[in-house]
XYZ file of N, CA and C in Angstrom:
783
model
N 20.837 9.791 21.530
C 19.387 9.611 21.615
C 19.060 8.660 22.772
N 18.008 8.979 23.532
C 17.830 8.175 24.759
C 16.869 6.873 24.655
N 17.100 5.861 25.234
C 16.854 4.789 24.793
C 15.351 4.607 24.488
N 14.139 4.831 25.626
C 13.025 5.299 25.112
C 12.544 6.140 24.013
N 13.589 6.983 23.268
C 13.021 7.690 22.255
C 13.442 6.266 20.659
N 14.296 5.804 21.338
C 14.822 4.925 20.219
C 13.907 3.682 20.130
N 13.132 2.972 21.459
C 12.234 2.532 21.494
C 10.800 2.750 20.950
N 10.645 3.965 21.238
C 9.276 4.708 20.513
C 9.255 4.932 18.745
N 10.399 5.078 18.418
C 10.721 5.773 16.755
C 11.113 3.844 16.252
N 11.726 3.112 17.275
C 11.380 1.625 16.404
C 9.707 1.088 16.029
N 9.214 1.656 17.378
C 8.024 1.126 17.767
C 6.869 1.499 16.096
N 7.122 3.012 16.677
C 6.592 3.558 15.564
C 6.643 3.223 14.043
N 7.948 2.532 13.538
C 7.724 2.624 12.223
C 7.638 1.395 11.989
N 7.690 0.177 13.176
C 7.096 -1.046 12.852
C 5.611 -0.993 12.912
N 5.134 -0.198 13.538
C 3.422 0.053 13.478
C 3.144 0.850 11.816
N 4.091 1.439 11.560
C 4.414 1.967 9.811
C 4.211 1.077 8.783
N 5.168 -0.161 9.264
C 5.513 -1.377 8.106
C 4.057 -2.254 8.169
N 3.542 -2.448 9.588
C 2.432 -3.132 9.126
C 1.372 -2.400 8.824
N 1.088 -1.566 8.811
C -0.428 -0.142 7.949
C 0.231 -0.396 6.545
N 1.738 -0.529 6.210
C 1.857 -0.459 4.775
C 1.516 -1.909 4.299
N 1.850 -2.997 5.515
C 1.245 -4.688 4.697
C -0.320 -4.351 4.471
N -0.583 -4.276 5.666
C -2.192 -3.941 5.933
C -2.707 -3.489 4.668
N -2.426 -1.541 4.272
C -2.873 -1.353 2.833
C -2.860 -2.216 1.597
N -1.477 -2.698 1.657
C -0.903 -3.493 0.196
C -1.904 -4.539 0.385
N -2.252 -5.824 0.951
C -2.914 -6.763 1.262
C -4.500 -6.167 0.611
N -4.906 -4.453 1.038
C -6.216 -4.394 1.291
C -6.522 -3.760 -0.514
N -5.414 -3.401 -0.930
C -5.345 -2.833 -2.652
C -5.595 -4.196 -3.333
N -4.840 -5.474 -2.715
C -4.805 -6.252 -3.909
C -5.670 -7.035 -3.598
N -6.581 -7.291 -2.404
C -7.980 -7.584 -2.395
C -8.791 -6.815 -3.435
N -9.040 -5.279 -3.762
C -9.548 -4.344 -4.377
C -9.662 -4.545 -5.998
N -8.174 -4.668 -6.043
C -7.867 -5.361 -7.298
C -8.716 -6.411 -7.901
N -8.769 -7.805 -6.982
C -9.056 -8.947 -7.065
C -10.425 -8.896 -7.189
N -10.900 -7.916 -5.930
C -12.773 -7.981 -6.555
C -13.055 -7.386 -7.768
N -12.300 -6.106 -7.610
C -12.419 -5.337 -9.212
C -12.304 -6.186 -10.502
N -11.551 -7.092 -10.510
C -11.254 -7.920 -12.133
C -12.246 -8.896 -11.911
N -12.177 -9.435 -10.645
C -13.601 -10.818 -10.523
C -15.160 -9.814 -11.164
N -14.751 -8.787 -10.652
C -16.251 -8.278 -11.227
C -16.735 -7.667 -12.586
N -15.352 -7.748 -13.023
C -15.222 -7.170 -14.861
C -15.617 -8.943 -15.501
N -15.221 -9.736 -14.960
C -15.096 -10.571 -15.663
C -16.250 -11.949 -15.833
N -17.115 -11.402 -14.174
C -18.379 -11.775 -14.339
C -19.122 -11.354 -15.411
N -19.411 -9.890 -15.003
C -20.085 -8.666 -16.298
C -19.845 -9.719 -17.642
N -18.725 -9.405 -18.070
C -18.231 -10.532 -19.337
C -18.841 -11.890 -19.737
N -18.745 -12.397 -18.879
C -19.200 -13.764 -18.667
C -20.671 -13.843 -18.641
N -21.551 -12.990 -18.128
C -22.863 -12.547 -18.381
C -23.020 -11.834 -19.603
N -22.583 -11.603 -20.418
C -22.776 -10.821 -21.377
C -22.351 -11.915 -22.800
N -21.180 -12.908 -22.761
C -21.023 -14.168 -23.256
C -22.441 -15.204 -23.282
N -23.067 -15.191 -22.004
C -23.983 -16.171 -21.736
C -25.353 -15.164 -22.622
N -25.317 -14.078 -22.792
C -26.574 -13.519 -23.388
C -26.212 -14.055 -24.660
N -25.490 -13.634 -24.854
C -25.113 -13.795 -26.573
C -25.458 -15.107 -27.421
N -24.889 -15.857 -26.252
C -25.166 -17.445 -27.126
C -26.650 -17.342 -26.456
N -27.353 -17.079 -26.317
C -29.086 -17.428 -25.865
C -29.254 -16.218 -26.850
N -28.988 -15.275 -26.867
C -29.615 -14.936 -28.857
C -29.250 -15.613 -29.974
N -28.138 -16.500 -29.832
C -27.629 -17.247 -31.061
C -28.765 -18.389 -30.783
N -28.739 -18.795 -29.781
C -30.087 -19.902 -29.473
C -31.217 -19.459 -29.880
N -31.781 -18.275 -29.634
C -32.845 -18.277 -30.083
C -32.882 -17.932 -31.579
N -32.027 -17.666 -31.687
C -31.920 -16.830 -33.351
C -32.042 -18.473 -33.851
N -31.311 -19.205 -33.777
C -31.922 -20.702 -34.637
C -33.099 -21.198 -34.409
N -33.668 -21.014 -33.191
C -35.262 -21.576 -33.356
C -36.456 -20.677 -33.367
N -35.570 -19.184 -34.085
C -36.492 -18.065 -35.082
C -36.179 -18.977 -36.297
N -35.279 -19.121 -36.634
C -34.935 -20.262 -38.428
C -35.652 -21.097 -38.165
N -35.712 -21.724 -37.730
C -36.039 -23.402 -37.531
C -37.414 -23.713 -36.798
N -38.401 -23.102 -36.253
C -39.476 -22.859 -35.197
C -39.966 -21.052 -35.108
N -39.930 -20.735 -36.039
C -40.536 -18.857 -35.780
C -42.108 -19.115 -34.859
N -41.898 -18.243 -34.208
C -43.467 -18.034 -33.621
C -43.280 -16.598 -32.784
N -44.563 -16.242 -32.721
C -44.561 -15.046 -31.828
C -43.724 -15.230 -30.072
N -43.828 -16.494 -29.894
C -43.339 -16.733 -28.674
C -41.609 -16.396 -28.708
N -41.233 -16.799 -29.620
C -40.059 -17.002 -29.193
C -39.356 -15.893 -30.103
N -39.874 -14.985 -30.470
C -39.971 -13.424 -31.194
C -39.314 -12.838 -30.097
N -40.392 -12.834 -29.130
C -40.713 -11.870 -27.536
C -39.744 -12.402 -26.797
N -38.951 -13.720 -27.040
C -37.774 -14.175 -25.994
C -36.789 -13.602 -26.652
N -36.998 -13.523 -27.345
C -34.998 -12.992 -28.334
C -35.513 -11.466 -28.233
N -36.815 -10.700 -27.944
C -36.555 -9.460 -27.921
C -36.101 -8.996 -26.097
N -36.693 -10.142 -25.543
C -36.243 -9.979 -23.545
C -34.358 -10.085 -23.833
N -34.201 -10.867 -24.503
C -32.792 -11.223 -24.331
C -31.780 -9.948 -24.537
N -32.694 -9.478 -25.696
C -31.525 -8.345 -26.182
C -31.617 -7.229 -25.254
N -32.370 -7.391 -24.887
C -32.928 -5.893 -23.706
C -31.837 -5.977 -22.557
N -31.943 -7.175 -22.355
C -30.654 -7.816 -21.227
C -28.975 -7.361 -21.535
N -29.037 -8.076 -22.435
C -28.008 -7.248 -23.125
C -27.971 -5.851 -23.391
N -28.540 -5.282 -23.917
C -28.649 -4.020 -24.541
C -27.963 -3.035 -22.721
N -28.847 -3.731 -21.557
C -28.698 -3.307 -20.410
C -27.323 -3.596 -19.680
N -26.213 -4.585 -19.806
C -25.397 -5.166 -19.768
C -24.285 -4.296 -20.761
N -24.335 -4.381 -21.874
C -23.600 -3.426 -22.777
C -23.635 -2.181 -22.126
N -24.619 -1.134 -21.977
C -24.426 0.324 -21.716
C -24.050 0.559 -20.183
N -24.309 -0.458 -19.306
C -23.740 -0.188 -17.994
C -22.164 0.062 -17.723
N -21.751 -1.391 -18.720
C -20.459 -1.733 -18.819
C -19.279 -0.639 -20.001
N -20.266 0.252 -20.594
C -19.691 0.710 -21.896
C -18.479 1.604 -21.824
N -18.172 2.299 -20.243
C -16.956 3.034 -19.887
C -16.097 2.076 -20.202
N -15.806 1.229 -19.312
C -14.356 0.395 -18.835
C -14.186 -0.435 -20.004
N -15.605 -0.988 -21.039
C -15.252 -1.570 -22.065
C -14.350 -1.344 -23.228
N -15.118 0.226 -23.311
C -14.288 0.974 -24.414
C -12.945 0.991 -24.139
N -12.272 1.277 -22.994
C -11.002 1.683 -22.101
C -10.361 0.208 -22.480
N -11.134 -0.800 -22.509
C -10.166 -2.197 -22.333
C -9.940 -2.796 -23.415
N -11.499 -2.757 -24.083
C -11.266 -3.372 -25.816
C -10.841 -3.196 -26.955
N -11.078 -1.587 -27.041
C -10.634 -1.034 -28.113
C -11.521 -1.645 -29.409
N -10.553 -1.955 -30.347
C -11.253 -2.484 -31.484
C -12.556 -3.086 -31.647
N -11.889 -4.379 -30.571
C -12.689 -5.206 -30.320
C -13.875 -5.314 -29.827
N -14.649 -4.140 -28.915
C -15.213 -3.983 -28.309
C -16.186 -3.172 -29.557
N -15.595 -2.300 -30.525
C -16.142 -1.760 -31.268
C -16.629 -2.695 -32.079
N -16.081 -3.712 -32.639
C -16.690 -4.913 -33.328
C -18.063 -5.430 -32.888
N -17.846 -5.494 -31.650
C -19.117 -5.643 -30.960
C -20.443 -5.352 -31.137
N -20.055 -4.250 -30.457
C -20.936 -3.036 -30.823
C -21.782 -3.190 -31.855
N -20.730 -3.172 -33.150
C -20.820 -2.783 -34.434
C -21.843 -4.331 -34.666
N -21.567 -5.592 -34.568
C -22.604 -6.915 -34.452
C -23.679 -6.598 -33.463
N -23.877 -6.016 -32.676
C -25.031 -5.711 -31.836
C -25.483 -4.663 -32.605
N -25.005 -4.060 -32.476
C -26.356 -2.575 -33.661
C -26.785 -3.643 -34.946
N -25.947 -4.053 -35.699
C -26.742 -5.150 -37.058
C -27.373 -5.951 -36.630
N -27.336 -6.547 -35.539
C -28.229 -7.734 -35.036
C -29.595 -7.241 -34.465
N -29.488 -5.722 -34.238
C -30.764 -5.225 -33.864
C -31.228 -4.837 -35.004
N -30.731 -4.129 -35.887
C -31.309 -3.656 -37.096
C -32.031 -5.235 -37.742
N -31.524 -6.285 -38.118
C -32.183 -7.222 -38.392
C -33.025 -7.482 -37.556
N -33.262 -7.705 -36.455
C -34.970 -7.910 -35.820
C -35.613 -6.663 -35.449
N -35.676 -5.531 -35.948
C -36.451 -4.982 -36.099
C -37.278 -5.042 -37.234
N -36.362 -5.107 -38.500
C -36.650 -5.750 -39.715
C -37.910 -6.593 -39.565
N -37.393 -7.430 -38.615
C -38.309 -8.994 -38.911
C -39.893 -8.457 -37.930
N -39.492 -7.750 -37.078
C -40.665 -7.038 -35.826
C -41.728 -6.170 -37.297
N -41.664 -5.864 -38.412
C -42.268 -5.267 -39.174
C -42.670 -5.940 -39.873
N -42.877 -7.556 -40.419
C -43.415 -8.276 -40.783
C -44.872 -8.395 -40.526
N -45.429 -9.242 -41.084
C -46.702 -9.375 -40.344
C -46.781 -10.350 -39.967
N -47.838 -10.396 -38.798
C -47.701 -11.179 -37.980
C -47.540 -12.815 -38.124
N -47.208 -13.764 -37.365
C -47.129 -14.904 -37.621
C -48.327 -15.680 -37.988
N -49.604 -15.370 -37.261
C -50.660 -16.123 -37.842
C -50.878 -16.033 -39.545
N -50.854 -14.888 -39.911
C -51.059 -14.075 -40.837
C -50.026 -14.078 -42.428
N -48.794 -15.172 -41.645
C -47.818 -15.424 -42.039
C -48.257 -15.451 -43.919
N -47.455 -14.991 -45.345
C -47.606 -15.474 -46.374
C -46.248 -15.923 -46.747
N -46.206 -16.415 -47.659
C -44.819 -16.661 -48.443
C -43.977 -16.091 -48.689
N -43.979 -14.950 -49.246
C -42.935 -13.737 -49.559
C -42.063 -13.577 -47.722
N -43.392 -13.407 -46.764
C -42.766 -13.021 -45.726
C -42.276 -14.209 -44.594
N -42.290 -15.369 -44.987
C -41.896 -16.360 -44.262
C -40.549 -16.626 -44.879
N -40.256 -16.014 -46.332
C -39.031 -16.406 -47.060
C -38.198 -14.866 -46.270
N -38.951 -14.042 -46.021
C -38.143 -12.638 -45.543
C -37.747 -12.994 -44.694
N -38.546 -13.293 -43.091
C -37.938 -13.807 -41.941
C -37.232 -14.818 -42.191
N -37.466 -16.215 -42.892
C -35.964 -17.225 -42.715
C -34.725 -16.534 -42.776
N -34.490 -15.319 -44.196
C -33.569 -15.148 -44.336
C -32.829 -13.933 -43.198
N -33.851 -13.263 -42.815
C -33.523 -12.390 -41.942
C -33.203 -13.121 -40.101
N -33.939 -14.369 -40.110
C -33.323 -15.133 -39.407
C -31.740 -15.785 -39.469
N -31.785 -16.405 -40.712
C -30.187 -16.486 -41.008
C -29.434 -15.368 -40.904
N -29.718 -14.166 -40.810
C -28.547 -13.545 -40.972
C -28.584 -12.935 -39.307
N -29.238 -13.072 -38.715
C -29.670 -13.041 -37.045
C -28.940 -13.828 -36.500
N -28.884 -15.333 -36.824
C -27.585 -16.465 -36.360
C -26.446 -16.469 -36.851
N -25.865 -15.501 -37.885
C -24.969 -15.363 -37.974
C -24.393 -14.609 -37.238
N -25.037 -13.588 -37.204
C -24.271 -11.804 -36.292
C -24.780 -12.484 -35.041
N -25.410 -13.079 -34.311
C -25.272 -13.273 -33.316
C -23.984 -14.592 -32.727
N -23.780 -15.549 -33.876
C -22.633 -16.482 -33.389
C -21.916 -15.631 -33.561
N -21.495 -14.398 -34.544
C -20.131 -13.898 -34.356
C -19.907 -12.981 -33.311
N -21.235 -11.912 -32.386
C -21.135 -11.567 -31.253
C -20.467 -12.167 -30.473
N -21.344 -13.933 -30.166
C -20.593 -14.403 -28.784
C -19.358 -14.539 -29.368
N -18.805 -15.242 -30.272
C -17.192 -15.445 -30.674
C -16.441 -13.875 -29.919
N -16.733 -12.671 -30.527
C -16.134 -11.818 -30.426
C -16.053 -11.534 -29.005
N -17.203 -12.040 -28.159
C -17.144 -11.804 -26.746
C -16.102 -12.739 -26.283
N -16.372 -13.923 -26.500
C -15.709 -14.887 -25.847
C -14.038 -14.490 -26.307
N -13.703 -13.786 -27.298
C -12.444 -13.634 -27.339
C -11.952 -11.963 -26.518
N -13.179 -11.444 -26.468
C -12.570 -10.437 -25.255
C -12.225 -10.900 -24.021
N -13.573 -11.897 -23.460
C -13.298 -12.535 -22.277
C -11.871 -13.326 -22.020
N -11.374 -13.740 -22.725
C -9.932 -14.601 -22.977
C -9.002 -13.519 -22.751
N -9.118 -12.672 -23.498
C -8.218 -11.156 -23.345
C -8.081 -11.036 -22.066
N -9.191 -10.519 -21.453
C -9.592 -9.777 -20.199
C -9.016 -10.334 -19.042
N -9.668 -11.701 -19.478
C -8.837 -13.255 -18.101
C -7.059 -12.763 -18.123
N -6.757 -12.915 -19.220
C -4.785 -12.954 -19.266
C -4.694 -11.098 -18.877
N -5.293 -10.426 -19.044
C -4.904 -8.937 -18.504
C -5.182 -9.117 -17.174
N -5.530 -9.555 -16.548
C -6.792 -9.449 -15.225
C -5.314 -10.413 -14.558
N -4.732 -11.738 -14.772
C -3.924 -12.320 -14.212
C -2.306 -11.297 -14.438
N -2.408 -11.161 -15.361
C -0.872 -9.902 -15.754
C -0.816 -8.888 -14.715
N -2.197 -8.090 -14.364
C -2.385 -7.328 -13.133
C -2.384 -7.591 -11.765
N -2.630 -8.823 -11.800
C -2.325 -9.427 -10.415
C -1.167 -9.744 -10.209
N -0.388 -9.908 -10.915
C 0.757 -10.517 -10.747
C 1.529 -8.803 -10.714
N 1.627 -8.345 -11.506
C 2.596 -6.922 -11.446
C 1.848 -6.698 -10.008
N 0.462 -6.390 -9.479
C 0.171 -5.737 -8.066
C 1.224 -6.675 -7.309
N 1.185 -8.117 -7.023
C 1.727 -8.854 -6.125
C 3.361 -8.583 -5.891
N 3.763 -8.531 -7.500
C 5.243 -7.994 -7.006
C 5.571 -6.932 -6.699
N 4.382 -5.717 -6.873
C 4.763 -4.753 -6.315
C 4.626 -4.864 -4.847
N 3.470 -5.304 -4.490
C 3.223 -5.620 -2.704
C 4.557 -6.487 -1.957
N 5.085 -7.214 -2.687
C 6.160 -8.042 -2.533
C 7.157 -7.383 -1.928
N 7.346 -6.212 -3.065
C 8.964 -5.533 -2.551
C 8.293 -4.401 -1.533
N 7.046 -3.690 -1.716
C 6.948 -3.324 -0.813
C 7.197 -3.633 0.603
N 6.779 -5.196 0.506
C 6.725 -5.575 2.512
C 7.988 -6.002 2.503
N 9.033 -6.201 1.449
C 10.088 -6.612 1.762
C 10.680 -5.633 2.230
N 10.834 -4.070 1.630
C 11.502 -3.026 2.165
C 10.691 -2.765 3.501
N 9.769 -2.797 3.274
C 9.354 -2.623 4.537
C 9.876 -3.617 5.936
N 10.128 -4.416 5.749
C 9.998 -5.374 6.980
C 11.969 -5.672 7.049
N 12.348 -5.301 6.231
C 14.223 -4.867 5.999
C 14.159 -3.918 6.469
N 13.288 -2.857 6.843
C 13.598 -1.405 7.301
C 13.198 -1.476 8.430
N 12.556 -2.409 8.981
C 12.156 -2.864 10.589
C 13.133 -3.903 11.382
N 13.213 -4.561 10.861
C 14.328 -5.649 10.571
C 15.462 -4.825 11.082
N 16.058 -3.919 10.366
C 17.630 -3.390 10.615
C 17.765 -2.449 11.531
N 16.618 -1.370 11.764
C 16.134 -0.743 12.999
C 16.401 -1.420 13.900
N 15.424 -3.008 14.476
C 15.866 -3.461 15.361
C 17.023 -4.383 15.261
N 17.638 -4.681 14.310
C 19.088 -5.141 14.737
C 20.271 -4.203 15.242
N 19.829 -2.916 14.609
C 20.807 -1.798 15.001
C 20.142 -0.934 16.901
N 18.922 -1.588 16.919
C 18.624 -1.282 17.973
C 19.316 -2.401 19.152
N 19.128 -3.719 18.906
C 19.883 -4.242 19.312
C 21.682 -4.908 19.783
N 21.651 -4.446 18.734
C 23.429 -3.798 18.667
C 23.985 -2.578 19.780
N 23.243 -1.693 19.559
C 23.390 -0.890 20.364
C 23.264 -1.016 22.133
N 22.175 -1.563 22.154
C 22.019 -1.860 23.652
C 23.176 -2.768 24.360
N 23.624 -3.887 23.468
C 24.188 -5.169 23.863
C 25.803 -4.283 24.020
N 25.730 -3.733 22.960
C 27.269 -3.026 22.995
C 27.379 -2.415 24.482
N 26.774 -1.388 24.586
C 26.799 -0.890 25.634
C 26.688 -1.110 27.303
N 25.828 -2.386 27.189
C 25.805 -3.542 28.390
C 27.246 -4.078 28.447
N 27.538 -4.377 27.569
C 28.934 -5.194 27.752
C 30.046 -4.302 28.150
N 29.910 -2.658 27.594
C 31.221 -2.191 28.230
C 30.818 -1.774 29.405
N 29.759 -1.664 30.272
C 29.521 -1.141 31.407
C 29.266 -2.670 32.254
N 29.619 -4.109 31.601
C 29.896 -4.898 32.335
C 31.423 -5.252 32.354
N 32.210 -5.226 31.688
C 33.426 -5.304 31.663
C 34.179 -4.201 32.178
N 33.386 -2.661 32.548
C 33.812 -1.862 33.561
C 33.867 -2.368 34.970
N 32.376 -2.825 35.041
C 32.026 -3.814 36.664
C 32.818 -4.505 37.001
N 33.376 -5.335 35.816
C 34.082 -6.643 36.526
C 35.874 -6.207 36.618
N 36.203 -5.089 35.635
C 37.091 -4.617 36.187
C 37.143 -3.932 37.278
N 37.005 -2.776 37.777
C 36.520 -2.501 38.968
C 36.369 -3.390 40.216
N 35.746 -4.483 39.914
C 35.549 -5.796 41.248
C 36.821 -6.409 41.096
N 38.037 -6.203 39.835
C 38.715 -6.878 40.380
C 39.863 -5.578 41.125
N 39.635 -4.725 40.779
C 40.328 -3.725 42.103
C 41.234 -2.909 40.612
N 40.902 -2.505 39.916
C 41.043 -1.497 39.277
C 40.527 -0.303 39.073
N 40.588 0.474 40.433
C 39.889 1.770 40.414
C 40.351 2.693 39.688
N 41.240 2.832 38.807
C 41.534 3.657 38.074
C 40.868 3.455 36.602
N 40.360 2.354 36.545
C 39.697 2.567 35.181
C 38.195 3.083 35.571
N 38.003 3.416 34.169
C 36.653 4.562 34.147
C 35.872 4.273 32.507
N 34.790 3.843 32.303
C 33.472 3.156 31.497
C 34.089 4.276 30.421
N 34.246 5.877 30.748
C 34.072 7.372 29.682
C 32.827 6.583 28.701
N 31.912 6.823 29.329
C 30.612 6.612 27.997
C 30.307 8.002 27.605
N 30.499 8.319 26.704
C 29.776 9.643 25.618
C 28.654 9.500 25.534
N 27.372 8.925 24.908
C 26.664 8.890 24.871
C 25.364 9.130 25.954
N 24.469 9.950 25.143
C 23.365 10.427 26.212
C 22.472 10.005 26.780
N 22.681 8.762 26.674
C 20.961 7.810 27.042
C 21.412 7.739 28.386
N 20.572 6.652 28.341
C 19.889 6.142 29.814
C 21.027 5.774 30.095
N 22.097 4.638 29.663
C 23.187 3.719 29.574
C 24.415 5.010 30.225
N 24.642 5.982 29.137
C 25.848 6.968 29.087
C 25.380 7.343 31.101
N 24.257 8.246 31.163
C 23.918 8.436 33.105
C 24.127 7.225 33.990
N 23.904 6.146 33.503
C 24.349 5.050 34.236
C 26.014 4.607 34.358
N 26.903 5.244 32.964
C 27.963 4.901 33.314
C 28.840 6.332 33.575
N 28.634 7.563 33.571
C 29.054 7.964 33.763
C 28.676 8.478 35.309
N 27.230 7.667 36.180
C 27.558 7.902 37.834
C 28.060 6.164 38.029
N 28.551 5.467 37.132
C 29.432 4.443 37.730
C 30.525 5.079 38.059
N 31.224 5.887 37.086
C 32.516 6.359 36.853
C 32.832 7.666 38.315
N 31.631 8.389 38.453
C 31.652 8.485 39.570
C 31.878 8.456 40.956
N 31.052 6.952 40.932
C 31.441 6.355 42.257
C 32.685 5.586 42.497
N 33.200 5.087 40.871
C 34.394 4.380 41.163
C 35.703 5.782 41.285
N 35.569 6.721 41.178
C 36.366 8.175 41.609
C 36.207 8.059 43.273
N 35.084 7.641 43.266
C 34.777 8.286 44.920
C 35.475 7.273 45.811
N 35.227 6.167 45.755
C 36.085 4.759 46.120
C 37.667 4.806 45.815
N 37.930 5.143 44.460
C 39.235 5.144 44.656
C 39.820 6.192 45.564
N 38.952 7.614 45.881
C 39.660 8.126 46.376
C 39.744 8.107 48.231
N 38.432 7.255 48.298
C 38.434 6.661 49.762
C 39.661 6.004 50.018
N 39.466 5.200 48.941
C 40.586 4.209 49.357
C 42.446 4.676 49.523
N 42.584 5.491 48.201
C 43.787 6.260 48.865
C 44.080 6.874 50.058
N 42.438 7.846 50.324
C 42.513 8.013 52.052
C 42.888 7.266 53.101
N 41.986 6.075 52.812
C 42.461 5.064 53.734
C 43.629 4.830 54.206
N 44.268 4.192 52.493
C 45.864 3.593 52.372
C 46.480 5.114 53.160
N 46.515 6.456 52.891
C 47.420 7.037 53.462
C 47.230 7.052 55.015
N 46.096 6.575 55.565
C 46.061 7.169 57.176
C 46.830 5.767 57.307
N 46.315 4.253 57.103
C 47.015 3.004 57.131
C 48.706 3.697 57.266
N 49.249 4.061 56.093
C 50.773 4.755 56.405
C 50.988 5.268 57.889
N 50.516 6.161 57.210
C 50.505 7.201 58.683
C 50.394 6.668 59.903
N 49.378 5.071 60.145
C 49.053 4.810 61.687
C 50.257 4.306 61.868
N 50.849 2.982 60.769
C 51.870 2.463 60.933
C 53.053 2.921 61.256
N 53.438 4.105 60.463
C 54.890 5.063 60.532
C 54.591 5.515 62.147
N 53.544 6.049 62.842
C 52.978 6.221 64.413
C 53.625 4.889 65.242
N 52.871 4.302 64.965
C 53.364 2.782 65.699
C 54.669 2.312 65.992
N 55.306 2.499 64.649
C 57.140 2.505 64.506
C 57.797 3.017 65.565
N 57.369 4.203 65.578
C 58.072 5.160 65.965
C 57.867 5.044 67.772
N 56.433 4.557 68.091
C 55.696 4.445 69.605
C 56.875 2.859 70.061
N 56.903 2.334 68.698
C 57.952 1.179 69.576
C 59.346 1.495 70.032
N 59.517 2.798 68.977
C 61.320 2.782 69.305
C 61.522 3.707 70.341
């Protein structure tokens, strides 16, 4: 293989190894926003929960139409938060997620309950004893919502780090094979060249020291093998000058001999 093609096919698959860091790097960014953004969702959906458990105690403790209409904004929030999220939830929570659920549908069924009362001005006894209790049971299913959230969110956090970590070691061995497979390319690229410099310098320096009979015989087809096999060449052509020479040298001398005697 000729040395430019061996240059180009190194070239090439080190431009390979880094598109494969490049990707790996650009997945586990992907990753990283992907779980940061499950786990916001979560975390917004934690923070609703306890602000219905909030308000659900100062429906017990403070009922008024005002703060009726805040615990009904809240749930809407939620309600909007839940069904956006409800693919990947189901996929992640399982049970748990159904628990949920299952405290959010009762927690609505109880304030609707209480939304059929009459009104607060209007308030009597029977129905101020209905709403307390339908309030109590509003702060209950709603503290056990956030609990149940906050223990998905805990889940989610240790899955979300478990995934980062399996992506990282996979990216790991990826760039390791990768950059071992670039790595040994060019050590074997370099091997090669140096080898071959050295026997077509240790041809040279034999040769300079007047060994025309030795000859490089490079096999190989590159650039190197045409370079030593028109060394080998010229050191044919020289040696055979030079025998020319040496025989006319004979020849003048054996002339000369002979012109003296």
């Amino acid at each position: 293989m000729r040395i430019r093609t061996q240059i180009a096919l190194t070239t090439a698959l080190i431009l390979a190894a880094l598109a494969v860091m490049t990707l790996s790097s650009l997945y586990q960014q992907r990753v990283r926003l992907e779980l940061a953004n499950r786990q916001e969702k979560i975390h917004q959906m934690v923070q609703e929960a306890q602000e219905l458990s909030i308000l659900s105690s100062e429906l017990l403790l403070y009922p008024s139409a005002r703060v009726q209409a805040q615990w009904r904004l809240r749930r809407n929030a939620f309600s909007r938060l839940l069904e956006e999220q409800q693919s990947w939830l189901d996929q992640s929570g399982g049970e748990l997620i159904a628990d949920v659920t299952d405290e959010y549908l009762q927690l609505g069924k109880l304030f609707r309950q209480m939304e059929k009362l009459a009104p607060f001005a209007d308030d009597v006894a029977g129905d101020a004893l209905l709403r307390a209790r339908l309030a109590t049971q509003m702060l209950s299913r709603s503290r056990q919502l956030s609990a149940l959230l906050q223990e998905f969110d805990a889940l989610e956090r240790a899955f979300g780090f478990a995934k980062l970590r399996r992506v990282g070691k996979r990216i790991l061995v990826a760039n390791f094979l990768a950059f071992g497979l670039v790595a040994s390319l060019l050590l074997l690229l370099w091997f090669n060249l140096t080898r071959q410099l050295a026997d077509l310098r240790r041809g040279f320096e034999r040769v300079a020291d007047g060994e025309l009979d030795h000859r490089v015989n490079h096999v190989c087809r590159d650039e190197f093998g045409e370079l030593a096999r028109g060394f080998d060449r010229m050191t044919e052509q020289v040696a055979c000058q030079t025998r020319r020479l040496q025989a006319s040298q004979k020849e003048l001398a054996s002339i000369n001999r002979e012109l003296e005697q």
